[in-house]
PDB file of C-alpha atoms in Angstrom:
ATOM      1  CA  MET Z   1      18.461   4.214  -1.908  1.00 41.00           C
ATOM      2  CA  LEU Z   2      17.874   1.071   0.150  1.00 44.00           C
ATOM      3  CA  VAL Z   3      15.419   0.371   2.919  1.00 46.00           C
ATOM      4  CA  ARG Z   4      15.734  -2.555   5.361  1.00 47.00           C
ATOM      5  CA  ARG Z   5      12.563  -4.584   5.992  1.00 48.00           C
ATOM      6  CA  PHE Z   6      11.816  -8.047   7.405  1.00 45.00           C
ATOM      7  CA  PHE Z   7      10.224 -10.347   4.836  1.00 43.00           C
ATOM      8  CA  GLU Z   8       9.554 -14.081   5.303  1.00 40.00           C
ATOM      9  CA  LYS Z   9      12.013 -14.396   8.239  1.00 42.00           C
ATOM     10  CA  HIS Z  10      14.866 -12.740   6.336  1.00 42.00           C
ATOM     11  CA  ILE Z  11      16.056  -9.177   6.021  1.00 43.00           C
ATOM     12  CA  ILE Z  12      16.295  -8.159   2.400  1.00 45.00           C
ATOM     13  CA  ASP Z  13      17.133  -4.852   0.754  1.00 50.00           C
ATOM     14  CA  LEU Z  14      14.216  -3.124  -0.901  1.00 52.00           C
ATOM     15  CA  ALA Z  15      15.177  -0.499  -3.437  1.00 55.00           C
ATOM     16  CA  ILE Z  16      12.786   2.414  -3.618  1.00 58.00           C
ATOM     17  CA  LYS Z  17      11.731   2.721  -7.223  1.00 55.00           C
ATOM     18  CA  SER Z  18       8.736   3.882  -9.178  1.00 54.00           C
ATOM     19  CA  CYS Z  19       7.513   0.444 -10.132  1.00 60.00           C
ATOM     20  CA  TYR Z  20       4.021   1.777 -10.791  1.00 52.00           C
ATOM     21  CA  SER Z  21       5.128   2.462 -14.360  1.00 51.00           C
ATOM     22  CA  LEU Z  22       6.568  -1.057 -14.602  1.00 47.00           C
ATOM     23  CA  PHE Z  23       3.450  -2.721 -13.248  1.00 49.00           C
ATOM     24  CA  ARG Z  24       0.659  -0.427 -14.358  1.00 43.00           C
ATOM     25  CA  LEU Z  25      -1.153  -3.337 -15.990  1.00 35.00           C
ATOM     26  CA  ALA Z  26       0.053  -5.982 -13.554  1.00 34.00           C
ATOM     27  CA  ILE Z  27      -2.493  -7.742 -11.434  1.00 32.00           C
ATOM     28  CA  LEU Z  28      -0.623  -8.820  -8.320  1.00 35.00           C
ATOM     29  CA  LEU Z  29       1.547  -7.113  -5.736  1.00 42.00           C
ATOM     30  CA  PHE Z  30       2.645  -8.184  -2.284  1.00 43.00           C
ATOM     31  CA  SER Z  31       1.662  -6.175   0.754  1.00 46.00           C
ATOM     32  CA  PRO Z  32       3.396  -7.804   3.746  1.00 49.00           C
ATOM     33  CA  VAL Z  33       1.721  -6.842   6.989  1.00 49.00           C
ATOM     34  CA  TRP Z  34       1.795  -7.814  10.652  1.00 48.00           C
ATOM     35  CA  PHE Z  35      -1.741  -8.188  11.893  1.00 48.00           C
ATOM     36  CA  ILE Z  36      -3.931  -9.479  14.680  1.00 50.00           C
ATOM     37  CA  ILE Z  37      -5.638 -12.650  13.465  1.00 51.00           C
ATOM     38  CA  ASP Z  38      -8.167 -13.173  16.258  1.00 53.00           C
ATOM     39  CA  ALA Z  39      -7.750 -10.752  19.147  1.00 54.00           C
ATOM     40  CA  PRO Z  40      -5.925 -11.169  21.420  1.00 56.00           C
ATOM     41  CA  THR Z  41      -3.885 -13.576  19.220  1.00 59.00           C
ATOM     42  CA  ILE Z  42      -1.158 -11.801  17.257  1.00 61.00           C
ATOM     43  CA  ALA Z  43       0.294 -13.280  14.073  1.00 62.00           C
ATOM     44  CA  THR Z  44       3.810 -14.602  14.637  1.00 63.00           C
ATOM     45  CA  LYS Z  45       4.714 -14.752  10.947  1.00 66.00           C
ATOM     46  CA  LEU Z  46       4.821 -11.860   8.544  1.00 68.00           C
ATOM     47  CA  GLN Z  47       1.640 -11.904   6.467  1.00 71.00           C
ATOM     48  CA  HIS Z  48       1.088 -10.837   2.882  1.00 76.00           C
ATOM     49  CA  VAL Z  49      -1.771 -10.373   0.478  1.00 82.00           C
ATOM     50  CA  GLU Z  50      -1.709 -10.001  -3.287  1.00 83.00           C
ATOM     51  CA  LEU Z  51      -3.488  -6.861  -4.471  1.00 86.00           C
ATOM     52  CA  ALA Z  52      -4.531  -5.605  -7.892  1.00 85.00           C
ATOM     53  CA  ILE Z  53      -3.568  -2.062  -8.882  1.00 87.00           C
ATOM     54  CA  MET Z  54      -6.698  -0.066  -9.657  1.00 88.00           C
ATOM     55  CA  SER Z  55      -7.012   3.332 -11.290  1.00 89.00           C
ATOM     56  CA  ASN Z  56      -7.298   6.391  -9.082  1.00 88.00           C
ATOM     57  CA  ASP Z  57     -10.397   7.348 -11.080  1.00 90.00           C
ATOM     58  CA  TYR Z  58     -11.994   4.060  -9.998  1.00 90.00           C
ATOM     59  CA  CYS Z  59     -11.125   4.780  -6.363  1.00 89.00           C
ATOM     60  CA  THR Z  60     -12.418   8.339  -6.604  1.00 88.00           C
ATOM     61  CA  SER Z  61     -15.737   7.071  -7.996  1.00 88.00           C
ATOM     62  CA  LYS Z  62     -16.067   4.662  -5.061  1.00 87.00           C
ATOM     63  CA  TYR Z  63     -14.869   6.955  -2.265  1.00 86.00           C
ATOM     64  CA  ASN Z  64     -17.052   9.794  -3.575  1.00 83.00           C
ATOM     65  CA  ARG Z  65     -20.003   7.821  -2.194  1.00 80.00           C
ATOM     66  CA  LEU Z  66     -18.768   8.560   1.324  1.00 77.00           C
ATOM     67  CA  ARG Z  67     -19.931  11.739   2.965  1.00 68.00           C
ATOM     68  CA  ALA Z  68     -18.396  13.096   6.134  1.00 67.00           C
ATOM     69  CA  PRO Z  69     -18.099  16.508   7.822  1.00 63.00           C
ATOM     70  CA  GLU Z  70     -14.490  16.785   6.644  1.00 61.00           C
ATOM     71  CA  ALA Z  71     -15.416  15.732   3.083  1.00 60.00           C
ATOM     72  CA  PRO Z  72     -19.053  16.767   2.487  1.00 56.00           C
ATOM     73  CA  PHE Z  73     -18.789  16.324  -1.276  1.00 60.00           C
ATOM     74  CA  GLY Z  74     -16.985  13.000  -1.201  1.00 65.00           C
ATOM     75  CA  MET Z  75     -13.306  12.297  -1.587  1.00 72.00           C
ATOM     76  CA  SER Z  76     -10.991  12.683  -4.558  1.00 77.00           C
ATOM     77  CA  VAL Z  77      -8.082  10.243  -4.794  1.00 81.00           C
ATOM     78  CA  PRO Z  78      -4.996  12.241  -5.912  1.00 85.00           C
ATOM     79  CA  HIS Z  79      -2.055  11.095  -8.060  1.00 85.00           C
ATOM     80  CA  ARG Z  80       0.203  10.882  -4.994  1.00 89.00           C
ATOM     81  CA  VAL Z  81      -1.543   7.705  -3.880  1.00 90.00           C
ATOM     82  CA  ILE Z  82      -1.966   4.214  -5.301  1.00 90.00           C
ATOM     83  CA  CYS Z  83      -5.309   2.477  -5.224  1.00 90.00           C
ATOM     84  CA  ALA Z  84      -5.035  -1.312  -4.714  1.00 90.00           C
ATOM     85  CA  GLY Z  85      -7.508  -4.069  -3.914  1.00 89.00           C
ATOM     86  CA  TYR Z  86     -10.413  -5.848  -5.592  1.00 88.00           C
ATOM     87  CA  PRO Z  87     -13.909  -4.625  -6.538  1.00 90.00           C
ATOM     88  CA  GLU Z  88     -15.416  -7.589  -4.687  1.00 92.00           C
ATOM     89  CA  GLY Z  89     -13.356  -6.855  -1.557  1.00 91.00           C
ATOM     90  CA  GLY Z  90     -12.202  -9.693   0.665  1.00 89.00           C
ATOM     91  CA  ARG Z  91      -8.465  -8.943   0.462  1.00 85.00           C
ATOM     92  CA  ASP Z  92      -6.847  -5.801   1.810  1.00 84.00           C
ATOM     93  CA  SER Z  93      -4.833  -4.389   4.666  1.00 81.00           C
ATOM     94  CA  CYS Z  94      -6.716  -3.710   7.881  1.00 79.00           C
ATOM     95  CA  ASN Z  95      -6.345  -2.255  11.374  1.00 75.00           C
ATOM     96  CA  HIS Z  96      -2.745  -1.746  12.553  1.00 72.00           C
ATOM     97  CA  ASP Z  97      -1.292  -2.296   9.040  1.00 77.00           C
ATOM     98  CA  SER Z  98      -0.690   1.377   8.186  1.00 79.00           C
ATOM     99  CA  GLY Z  99       2.919   2.057   7.281  1.00 82.00           C
ATOM    100  CA  SER Z 100       3.580  -1.409   5.860  1.00 82.00           C
ATOM    101  CA  PRO Z 101       5.058  -1.532   2.343  1.00 83.00           C
ATOM    102  CA  LEU Z 102       3.172  -2.186  -0.854  1.00 85.00           C
ATOM    103  CA  MET Z 103       5.786  -3.926  -3.003  1.00 82.00           C
ATOM    104  CA  CYS Z 104       6.355  -5.264  -6.480  1.00 80.00           C
ATOM    105  CA  ARG Z 105       9.016  -7.616  -7.779  1.00 74.00           C
ATOM    106  CA  SER Z 106      10.979  -7.234 -10.987  1.00 74.00           C
ATOM    107  CA  SER Z 107      13.931  -9.372 -12.119  1.00 75.00           C
ATOM    108  CA  GLY Z 108      14.226 -10.913  -8.660  1.00 76.00           C
ATOM    109  CA  GLN Z 109      14.411  -7.529  -6.898  1.00 75.00           C
ATOM    110  CA  TRP Z 110      11.718  -6.238  -4.526  1.00 75.00           C
ATOM    111  CA  TYR Z 111      10.705  -2.590  -4.912  1.00 79.00           C
ATOM    112  CA  VAL Z 112       8.769  -0.449  -2.459  1.00 81.00           C
ATOM    113  CA  MET Z 113       5.901   0.974  -4.452  1.00 84.00           C
ATOM    114  CA  GLY Z 114       3.720   2.410  -1.727  1.00 85.00           C
ATOM    115  CA  VAL Z 115       2.982   2.604   1.971  1.00 88.00           C
ATOM    116  CA  ILE Z 116      -0.358   1.491   3.376  1.00 87.00           C
ATOM    117  CA  SER Z 117      -2.253   4.613   4.325  1.00 88.00           C
ATOM    118  CA  PHE Z 118      -5.979   3.987   4.809  1.00 87.00           C
ATOM    119  CA  GLY Z 119      -9.160   2.419   3.509  1.00 86.00           C
ATOM    120  CA  TYR Z 120     -12.832   2.232   4.327  1.00 85.00           C
ATOM    121  CA  LYS Z 121     -13.330  -0.439   6.988  1.00 86.00           C
ATOM    122  CA  CYS Z 122     -11.448  -3.659   6.110  1.00 85.00           C
ATOM    123  CA  ALA Z 123     -11.603  -5.292   2.677  1.00 88.00           C
ATOM    124  CA  MET Z 124     -15.048  -3.834   1.982  1.00 89.00           C
ATOM    125  CA  PRO Z 125     -16.454  -4.483  -1.505  1.00 93.00           C
ATOM    126  CA  GLY Z 126     -16.088  -1.371  -3.647  1.00 89.00           C
ATOM    127  CA  PHE Z 127     -13.481   0.303  -1.419  1.00 90.00           C
ATOM    128  CA  PRO Z 128      -9.870  -0.590  -2.339  1.00 90.00           C
ATOM    129  CA  GLY Z 129      -7.039   0.422  -0.025  1.00 90.00           C
ATOM    130  CA  ILE Z 130      -5.233   3.731  -0.442  1.00 91.00           C
ATOM    131  CA  HIS Z 131      -1.422   3.685  -0.376  1.00 90.00           C
ATOM    132  CA  THR Z 132       1.010   6.611  -0.433  1.00 91.00           C
ATOM    133  CA  ARG Z 133       3.016   6.534  -3.695  1.00 89.00           C
ATOM    134  CA  VAL Z 134       6.646   6.301  -2.480  1.00 85.00           C
ATOM    135  CA  ALA Z 135       8.198   7.430  -5.782  1.00 84.00           C
ATOM    136  CA  ASP Z 136       6.751  10.909  -5.258  1.00 86.00           C
ATOM    137  CA  TYR Z 137       8.688  11.220  -2.001  1.00 85.00           C
ATOM    138  CA  VAL Z 138      12.087   9.783  -3.024  1.00 82.00           C
ATOM    139  CA  PRO Z 139      13.850  13.198  -3.106  1.00 84.00           C
ATOM    140  CA  TRP Z 140      12.585  13.953   0.411  1.00 84.00           C
ATOM    141  CA  ILE Z 141      13.504  10.444   1.667  1.00 80.00           C
ATOM    142  CA  LYS Z 142      17.019  10.808   0.241  1.00 79.00           C
ATOM    143  CA  SER Z 143      17.466  14.212   1.897  1.00 84.00           C
ATOM    144  CA  VAL Z 144      16.363  12.891   5.294  1.00 80.00           C
ATOM    145  CA  VAL Z 145      18.522   9.754   5.053  1.00 75.00           C
ATOM    146  CA  LYS Z 146      21.508  11.880   3.990  1.00 75.00           C
ATOM    147  CA  GLU Z 147      21.018  14.138   7.033  1.00 75.00           C
ATOM    148  CA  ILE Z 148      20.934  11.251   9.524  1.00 71.00           C
ATOM    149  CA  ALA Z 149      23.589   9.062   7.857  1.00 58.00           C
TER     150      ALA Z 149
END
């Protein structure tokens, strides 16, 4: 299964693979994102940030501090997502980045690991970004691609 995506001015093939198991203890991943640098200036080059994979238990402990009408007892971070960022904050995806790929590289090949979903504000200390775990949706992706191919 291949997905086309612009990366550093070139189109490369990104194989969808569960690289979470390959990089469970890895520190850095690339999350290329288009973003607004200083409104109304828009970045003209694809941006990226290196993110550390964090445990979902860590994310749950942090996001449980939030209370909202839709989540009065806090928020649990399920297995179907990947938690990535840094405890001190400062590096993360932000507004308008949702849907961009969270990727890892192995043996020269880029793999789509996740899709930026949401976070609390932008790069806030103690609140890593939440990314949809692509590997859990590969059967569905294959069925949709097969239908439209």
